[in-house]
Amino acid sequence: MDSLSINSLLEDLKNPDVAIREQATKKLWRIWFQQKGIYGLERIDQSQKLLDAGEMNEAETMLTELIKDQPDFAEAWNRRAFLYYSMGNYQKSLADCQMVIQINPVHFGALHGMGLCYAALGRYGNAIKAFKRALDIQPYSLVNQKLILECTLRLS
């Protein structure tokens, strides 16, 4: 998909109509997951099945191999960041989220993940910045608005 279409979807995330925003969100996620075609999509799907089965090490190995094979596949980094977050390894998750943002600066999921990692590490100022960056892309995200408030309360 070309950048014009992606820019249009990003604009739709700012639309007051919830249906338009939800549709744009789904389309962006689909684009990100399908960035590397069937191969990448199947590997991510397999890693998710391993994660769901509680086979964390196997899922990590699969995602790490995918990242080595396709280092510019932002969603592979993002899925591994989610895995690390699920394991409570916030530093590793944060590092992977930062890689996602280097590859895809408008990846609101990774920005949200960065905020969650910073909050889990007690770095509430950094968490607020990450959630605000996510809100710049998805201004109607109630979860990020709520997390900003929670982090602000923890700072005071």
Short mmCIF file of C-alpha atoms in Angstrom, two decimals:
data_model
loop_
_atom_site.label_atom_id
_atom_site.label_comp_id
_atom_site.label_asym_id
_atom_site.label_seq_id
_atom_site.Cartn_x
_atom_site.Cartn_y
_atom_site.Cartn_z
CA MET A 1 0.00 0.00 0.00
CA ASP A 2 1.35 3.42 -0.88
CA SER A 3 2.13 6.20 1.57
CA LEU A 4 -0.79 8.28 0.27
CA SER A 5 -3.23 5.57 1.42
CA ILE A 6 -1.46 5.25 4.77
CA ASN A 7 -1.58 9.04 5.26
CA SER A 8 -5.29 8.96 4.50
CA LEU A 9 -5.81 6.24 7.12
CA LEU A 10 -3.76 8.22 9.65
CA GLU A 11 -6.03 11.22 9.02
CA ASP A 12 -9.06 8.96 9.54
CA LEU A 13 -7.77 8.17 13.04
CA LYS A 14 -8.52 11.82 13.88
CA ASN A 15 -12.09 11.71 12.55
CA PRO A 16 -14.85 12.34 15.12
CA ASP A 17 -16.80 9.37 13.66
CA VAL A 18 -15.93 6.27 15.70
CA ALA A 19 -16.71 3.89 12.81
CA ILE A 20 -14.25 5.68 10.53
CA ARG A 21 -11.57 5.58 13.24
CA GLU A 22 -12.11 1.88 13.94
CA GLN A 23 -11.98 1.02 10.23
CA ALA A 24 -8.74 2.99 9.79
CA THR A 25 -7.20 1.30 12.84
CA LYS A 26 -8.02 -2.17 11.49
CA LYS A 27 -6.63 -1.32 8.06
CA LEU A 28 -3.38 0.05 9.50
CA TRP A 29 -2.87 -3.05 11.64
CA ARG A 30 -3.53 -5.23 8.56
CA ILE A 31 -0.95 -3.26 6.54
CA TRP A 32 1.61 -3.59 9.33
CA PHE A 33 1.05 -7.33 9.78
CA GLN A 34 1.17 -7.95 6.03
CA GLN A 35 4.26 -5.81 5.40
CA LYS A 36 6.34 -8.91 4.56
CA GLY A 37 3.62 -10.88 2.80
CA ILE A 38 2.47 -14.39 3.62
CA TYR A 39 5.84 -15.49 5.02
CA GLY A 40 5.95 -12.78 7.68
CA LEU A 41 2.25 -13.11 8.49
CA GLU A 42 2.52 -16.89 8.95
CA ARG A 43 5.59 -16.56 11.20
CA ILE A 44 3.86 -13.98 13.39
CA ASP A 45 0.75 -16.16 13.53
CA GLN A 46 2.84 -19.20 14.54
CA SER A 47 4.62 -17.19 17.24
CA GLN A 48 1.25 -16.02 18.60
CA LYS A 49 0.05 -19.64 18.81
CA LEU A 50 3.20 -20.52 20.77
CA LEU A 51 2.63 -17.53 23.06
CA ASP A 52 -1.00 -18.53 23.61
CA ALA A 53 0.18 -22.05 24.50
CA GLY A 54 2.58 -20.61 27.08
CA GLU A 55 5.63 -21.61 25.06
CA MET A 56 7.38 -18.27 25.57
CA ASN A 57 10.93 -19.39 24.75
CA GLU A 58 9.83 -20.98 21.47
CA ALA A 59 7.84 -17.87 20.54
CA GLU A 60 10.84 -15.66 21.36
CA THR A 61 13.14 -17.83 19.25
CA MET A 62 10.76 -17.71 16.29
CA LEU A 63 10.37 -13.93 16.48
CA THR A 64 14.11 -13.40 16.91
CA GLU A 65 14.77 -15.53 13.81
CA LEU A 66 12.15 -13.54 11.89
CA ILE A 67 13.79 -10.27 12.98
CA LYS A 68 17.23 -11.55 11.88
CA ASP A 69 15.75 -12.58 8.53
CA GLN A 70 13.64 -9.42 8.09
CA PRO A 71 15.21 -6.67 10.27
CA ASP A 72 12.96 -3.98 8.76
CA PHE A 73 9.74 -5.85 9.65
CA ALA A 74 8.37 -3.51 12.31
CA GLU A 75 5.57 -5.85 13.36
CA ALA A 76 8.02 -8.66 14.14
CA TRP A 77 9.79 -6.29 16.54
CA ASN A 78 6.44 -5.20 17.95
CA ARG A 79 5.27 -8.77 18.56
CA ARG A 80 8.52 -9.59 20.35
CA ALA A 81 8.13 -6.40 22.41
CA PHE A 82 4.67 -7.64 23.42
CA LEU A 83 6.15 -11.03 24.32
CA TYR A 84 8.84 -9.43 26.49
CA TYR A 85 6.25 -7.19 28.17
CA SER A 86 4.10 -10.26 28.89
CA MET A 87 7.15 -11.87 30.53
CA GLY A 88 7.80 -8.77 32.67
CA ASN A 89 11.03 -7.98 30.82
CA TYR A 90 10.26 -4.28 30.39
CA GLN A 91 13.78 -3.17 29.34
CA LYS A 92 13.88 -5.64 26.43
CA SER A 93 10.30 -4.76 25.49
CA LEU A 94 11.16 -1.06 25.53
CA ALA A 95 14.21 -1.63 23.30
CA ASP A 96 12.07 -3.50 20.77
CA CYS A 97 9.36 -0.80 20.87
CA GLN A 98 12.04 1.77 20.09
CA MET A 99 13.11 -0.31 17.06
CA VAL A 100 9.50 -0.39 15.85
CA ILE A 101 9.32 3.42 16.07
CA GLN A 102 12.62 3.77 14.17
CA ILE A 103 11.15 1.64 11.36
CA ASN A 104 7.58 2.97 11.56
CA PRO A 105 7.33 6.30 13.44
CA VAL A 106 3.50 6.28 13.39
CA HIS A 107 3.12 2.85 15.02
CA PHE A 108 0.71 3.86 17.77
CA GLY A 109 0.78 0.33 19.22
CA ALA A 110 4.52 0.51 19.85
CA LEU A 111 4.22 4.01 21.33
CA HIS A 112 1.51 2.70 23.67
CA GLY A 113 3.79 -0.23 24.52
CA MET A 114 6.66 2.14 25.27
CA GLY A 115 4.40 4.02 27.66
CA LEU A 116 3.40 0.80 29.41
CA CYS A 117 7.06 -0.20 29.77
CA TYR A 118 8.10 3.17 31.15
CA ALA A 119 5.17 3.09 33.60
CA ALA A 120 6.09 -0.43 34.73
CA LEU A 121 9.65 0.81 35.33
CA GLY A 122 8.36 3.76 37.37
CA ARG A 123 9.51 6.29 34.75
CA TYR A 124 6.19 8.12 34.63
CA GLY A 125 7.45 11.25 32.87
CA ASN A 126 8.73 9.14 29.98
CA ALA A 127 5.50 7.13 30.01
CA ILE A 128 3.44 10.31 29.67
CA LYS A 129 5.59 11.43 26.71
CA ALA A 130 5.10 8.07 24.96
CA PHE A 131 1.33 8.06 25.56
CA LYS A 132 1.12 11.66 24.28
CA ARG A 133 3.00 10.67 21.11
CA ALA A 134 0.48 7.86 20.63
CA LEU A 135 -2.35 10.37 21.20
CA ASP A 136 -0.90 12.64 18.51
CA ILE A 137 -1.63 9.79 16.10
CA GLN A 138 -4.83 8.49 17.73
CA PRO A 139 -6.31 11.49 19.56
CA TYR A 140 -9.50 9.67 20.56
CA SER A 141 -7.70 6.81 22.33
CA LEU A 142 -9.37 6.70 25.73
CA VAL A 143 -6.89 4.16 27.09
CA ASN A 144 -3.93 6.48 26.42
CA GLN A 145 -5.81 9.45 27.89
CA LYS A 146 -6.54 7.41 31.03
CA LEU A 147 -2.93 6.22 31.31
CA ILE A 148 -1.64 9.80 31.04
CA LEU A 149 -3.88 10.74 33.96
CA GLU A 150 -2.74 7.74 36.01
CA CYS A 151 0.94 8.50 35.36
CA THR A 152 0.40 12.18 36.15
CA LEU A 153 -1.14 11.22 39.50
CA ARG A 154 1.85 9.03 40.28
CA LEU A 155 4.20 11.96 39.59
CA SER A 156 2.46 14.24 42.08
#
